[in-house]
Amino acid sequence: MGGDACAIDVQWAHTSILHRSFRTRDTMRIVGELRKVSDETGILDFILDSIGIGKGIADALAEDTRYQVQHF
């Protein structure tokens, strides 16, 4: 909640294939962005920072059983 940037980075074979960064405190906007990334890339596995608001984002994303969510 301290104003850090939200970074989304998609990795394939140790290479970043997609990167987005934005600032928001709206957890559902972040969940929506992750779903968009999934739709665009086919990625269904997520590793999320689960400290602070990240926990709520991970929990919300994990409600959809298509996604495998790992807490970091």
CSV table of N, CA and C in Angstrom, one decimal:
chain,number,residue,atom,x,y,z
A,1,MET,N,0.8,-1.2,0.0
A,1,MET,CA,0.0,0.0,0.0
A,1,MET,C,0.9,1.3,0.0
A,2,GLY,N,2.2,1.1,0.0
A,2,GLY,CA,3.1,2.2,0.0
A,2,GLY,C,3.4,2.9,-1.3
A,3,GLY,N,2.7,2.5,-2.3
A,3,GLY,CA,2.9,3.2,-3.6
A,3,GLY,C,3.9,2.6,-4.5
A,4,ASP,N,4.3,1.4,-4.2
A,4,ASP,CA,5.3,0.7,-5.1
A,4,ASP,C,4.6,0.4,-6.4
A,5,ALA,N,5.4,0.3,-7.4
A,5,ALA,CA,4.9,-0.1,-8.7
A,5,ALA,C,4.5,-1.6,-8.7
A,6,CYS,N,3.4,-1.9,-9.4
A,6,CYS,CA,3.0,-3.3,-9.6
A,6,CYS,C,3.7,-3.7,-10.9
A,7,ALA,N,4.5,-4.7,-10.8
A,7,ALA,CA,5.2,-5.2,-12.0
A,7,ALA,C,4.7,-6.6,-12.4
A,8,ILE,N,4.4,-6.8,-13.6
A,8,ILE,CA,4.0,-8.1,-14.1
A,8,ILE,C,5.0,-8.5,-15.2
A,9,ASP,N,5.7,-9.6,-15.0
A,9,ASP,CA,6.7,-10.1,-15.9
A,9,ASP,C,6.5,-11.5,-16.2
A,10,VAL,N,6.4,-11.8,-17.5
A,10,VAL,CA,6.2,-13.2,-18.0
A,10,VAL,C,7.5,-13.7,-18.5
A,11,GLN,N,8.0,-14.8,-17.9
A,11,GLN,CA,9.2,-15.4,-18.3
A,11,GLN,C,9.0,-16.7,-19.0
A,12,TRP,N,9.9,-16.9,-20.0
A,12,TRP,CA,9.9,-18.2,-20.8
A,12,TRP,C,11.4,-18.5,-21.0
A,13,ALA,N,11.8,-19.6,-20.5
A,13,ALA,CA,13.2,-20.1,-20.7
A,13,ALA,C,14.2,-19.0,-20.2
A,14,HIS,N,14.0,-18.4,-19.1
A,14,HIS,CA,14.8,-17.4,-18.5
A,14,HIS,C,14.9,-16.1,-19.3
A,15,THR,N,13.9,-15.9,-20.1
A,15,THR,CA,13.8,-14.6,-20.9
A,15,THR,C,12.4,-14.0,-20.6
A,16,SER,N,12.4,-12.7,-20.4
A,16,SER,CA,11.2,-11.9,-20.2
A,16,SER,C,10.5,-11.7,-21.6
A,17,ILE,N,9.3,-12.2,-21.7
A,17,ILE,CA,8.6,-12.1,-23.0
A,17,ILE,C,7.5,-11.1,-22.9
A,18,LEU,N,7.2,-10.6,-21.7
A,18,LEU,CA,6.1,-9.5,-21.6
A,18,LEU,C,6.4,-8.9,-20.2
A,19,HIS,N,6.3,-7.5,-20.2
A,19,HIS,CA,6.5,-6.8,-19.0
A,19,HIS,C,5.5,-5.6,-19.0
A,20,ARG,N,4.9,-5.5,-17.8
A,20,ARG,CA,4.0,-4.3,-17.6
A,20,ARG,C,4.2,-3.8,-16.2
A,21,SER,N,4.1,-2.5,-16.1
A,21,SER,CA,4.3,-1.9,-14.8
A,21,SER,C,3.3,-0.7,-14.6
A,22,PHE,N,2.7,-0.6,-13.5
A,22,PHE,CA,1.7,0.4,-13.3
A,22,PHE,C,1.6,0.6,-11.8
A,23,ARG,N,1.0,1.7,-11.4
A,23,ARG,CA,0.7,2.0,-10.0
A,23,ARG,C,-0.8,2.1,-9.7
A,24,THR,N,-1.2,1.3,-8.7
A,24,THR,CA,-2.6,1.3,-8.3
A,24,THR,C,-2.7,0.6,-7.0
A,25,ARG,N,-3.7,0.9,-6.2
A,25,ARG,CA,-4.0,0.2,-5.0
A,25,ARG,C,-5.2,-0.6,-5.1
A,26,ASP,N,-5.8,-0.7,-6.3
A,26,ASP,CA,-7.0,-1.4,-6.7
A,26,ASP,C,-6.6,-2.9,-7.0
A,27,THR,N,-6.8,-3.7,-6.0
A,27,THR,CA,-6.4,-5.1,-6.1
A,27,THR,C,-7.1,-5.8,-7.3
A,28,MET,N,-8.4,-5.5,-7.5
A,28,MET,CA,-9.1,-6.2,-8.6
A,28,MET,C,-8.7,-5.7,-9.9
A,29,ARG,N,-8.1,-4.5,-10.1
A,29,ARG,CA,-7.5,-4.1,-11.3
A,29,ARG,C,-6.3,-4.9,-11.6
A,30,ILE,N,-5.5,-5.2,-10.6
A,30,ILE,CA,-4.3,-6.0,-10.8
A,30,ILE,C,-4.7,-7.5,-11.2
A,31,VAL,N,-5.8,-8.0,-10.5
A,31,VAL,CA,-6.3,-9.3,-10.9
A,31,VAL,C,-6.7,-9.3,-12.3
A,32,GLY,N,-7.4,-8.3,-12.7
A,32,GLY,CA,-7.9,-8.2,-14.1
A,32,GLY,C,-6.7,-8.1,-15.1
A,33,GLU,N,-5.7,-7.4,-14.7
A,33,GLU,CA,-4.5,-7.3,-15.6
A,33,GLU,C,-3.8,-8.7,-15.7
A,34,LEU,N,-3.8,-9.4,-14.6
A,34,LEU,CA,-3.2,-10.8,-14.7
A,34,LEU,C,-4.0,-11.7,-15.5
A,35,ARG,N,-5.3,-11.6,-15.5
A,35,ARG,CA,-6.2,-12.4,-16.3
A,35,ARG,C,-6.0,-12.0,-17.8
A,36,LYS,N,-5.8,-10.7,-18.1
A,36,LYS,CA,-5.5,-10.3,-19.5
A,36,LYS,C,-4.2,-10.9,-20.0
A,37,VAL,N,-3.2,-10.9,-19.1
A,37,VAL,CA,-1.9,-11.5,-19.5
A,37,VAL,C,-2.1,-13.0,-19.8
A,38,SER,N,-2.9,-13.6,-19.0
A,38,SER,CA,-3.1,-15.1,-19.2
A,38,SER,C,-3.8,-15.3,-20.5
A,39,ASP,N,-4.8,-14.5,-20.8
A,39,ASP,CA,-5.5,-14.6,-22.1
A,39,ASP,C,-4.6,-14.3,-23.3
A,40,GLU,N,-3.7,-13.4,-23.2
A,40,GLU,CA,-2.8,-13.0,-24.3
A,40,GLU,C,-1.6,-14.0,-24.5
A,41,THR,N,-1.2,-14.7,-23.4
A,41,THR,CA,0.0,-15.5,-23.5
A,41,THR,C,-0.3,-17.0,-23.3
A,42,GLY,N,-1.5,-17.4,-22.7
A,42,GLY,CA,-1.8,-18.7,-22.4
A,42,GLY,C,-1.2,-19.2,-21.1
A,43,ILE,N,-0.5,-18.3,-20.4
A,43,ILE,CA,0.1,-18.6,-19.1
A,43,ILE,C,-1.0,-18.8,-18.0
A,44,LEU,N,-0.9,-19.9,-17.3
A,44,LEU,CA,-1.9,-20.3,-16.3
A,44,LEU,C,-1.2,-20.4,-14.9
A,45,ASP,N,0.1,-20.4,-14.9
A,45,ASP,CA,0.8,-20.5,-13.6
A,45,ASP,C,1.4,-19.1,-13.2
A,46,PHE,N,1.1,-18.8,-12.0
A,46,PHE,CA,1.5,-17.5,-11.4
A,46,PHE,C,2.3,-17.6,-10.2
A,47,ILE,N,3.3,-16.8,-10.0
A,47,ILE,CA,4.0,-16.7,-8.7
A,47,ILE,C,3.9,-15.3,-8.3
A,48,LEU,N,3.2,-15.1,-7.1
A,48,LEU,CA,2.9,-13.8,-6.7
A,48,LEU,C,3.5,-13.4,-5.3
A,49,ASP,N,3.9,-12.2,-5.2
A,49,ASP,CA,4.4,-11.7,-3.9
A,49,ASP,C,3.2,-11.6,-3.0
A,50,SER,N,3.2,-12.4,-1.9
A,50,SER,CA,2.0,-12.5,-1.1
A,50,SER,C,2.1,-11.7,0.2
A,51,ILE,N,2.9,-10.7,0.2
A,51,ILE,CA,3.0,-9.9,1.4
A,51,ILE,C,2.1,-8.6,1.2
A,52,GLY,N,1.4,-8.2,2.2
A,52,GLY,CA,0.5,-7.1,2.0
A,52,GLY,C,-0.6,-7.3,1.1
A,53,ILE,N,-0.9,-6.4,0.2
A,53,ILE,CA,-2.0,-6.5,-0.7
A,53,ILE,C,-1.9,-7.7,-1.7
A,54,GLY,N,-0.6,-8.2,-1.9
A,54,GLY,CA,-0.4,-9.3,-2.8
A,54,GLY,C,-1.1,-10.5,-2.3
A,55,LYS,N,-1.3,-10.7,-1.0
A,55,LYS,CA,-2.1,-11.9,-0.5
A,55,LYS,C,-3.5,-11.9,-1.1
A,56,GLY,N,-4.1,-10.8,-1.0
A,56,GLY,CA,-5.5,-10.7,-1.6
A,56,GLY,C,-5.6,-10.9,-3.1
A,57,ILE,N,-4.6,-10.4,-3.8
A,57,ILE,CA,-4.5,-10.6,-5.2
A,57,ILE,C,-4.3,-12.1,-5.5
A,58,ALA,N,-3.4,-12.7,-4.8
A,58,ALA,CA,-3.2,-14.2,-5.0
A,58,ALA,C,-4.4,-15.0,-4.7
A,59,ASP,N,-5.1,-14.6,-3.6
A,59,ASP,CA,-6.3,-15.4,-3.2
A,59,ASP,C,-7.4,-15.2,-4.3
A,60,ALA,N,-7.6,-13.9,-4.7
A,60,ALA,CA,-8.6,-13.7,-5.7
A,60,ALA,C,-8.4,-14.4,-7.0
A,61,LEU,N,-7.1,-14.4,-7.5
A,61,LEU,CA,-6.8,-15.1,-8.7
A,61,LEU,C,-6.9,-16.6,-8.5
A,62,ALA,N,-6.6,-17.2,-7.4
A,62,ALA,CA,-6.7,-18.6,-7.1
A,62,ALA,C,-8.2,-19.1,-7.0
A,63,GLU,N,-9.1,-18.2,-6.9
A,63,GLU,CA,-10.5,-18.6,-6.9
A,63,GLU,C,-10.9,-19.2,-8.2
A,64,ASP,N,-10.2,-18.8,-9.3
A,64,ASP,CA,-10.5,-19.4,-10.6
A,64,ASP,C,-9.6,-20.6,-10.7
A,65,THR,N,-10.2,-21.8,-10.8
A,65,THR,CA,-9.4,-23.0,-10.8
A,65,THR,C,-8.6,-23.3,-12.0
A,66,ARG,N,-8.7,-22.4,-13.0
A,66,ARG,CA,-7.8,-22.6,-14.2
A,66,ARG,C,-6.4,-22.2,-13.8
A,67,TYR,N,-6.2,-21.4,-12.8
A,67,TYR,CA,-4.9,-20.8,-12.5
A,67,TYR,C,-4.2,-21.6,-11.4
A,68,GLN,N,-2.9,-21.8,-11.5
A,68,GLN,CA,-2.1,-22.3,-10.5
A,68,GLN,C,-1.4,-21.1,-9.8
A,69,VAL,N,-1.6,-20.9,-8.6
A,69,VAL,CA,-1.0,-19.7,-7.9
A,69,VAL,C,-0.1,-20.2,-6.8
A,70,GLN,N,1.2,-19.7,-6.9
A,70,GLN,CA,2.2,-19.9,-5.9
A,70,GLN,C,2.4,-18.6,-5.1
A,71,HIS,N,2.4,-18.7,-3.8
A,71,HIS,CA,2.7,-17.6,-3.0
A,71,HIS,C,4.2,-17.5,-2.7
A,72,PHE,N,4.7,-16.3,-2.9
A,72,PHE,CA,6.1,-16.1,-2.7
A,72,PHE,C,6.3,-15.0,-1.6
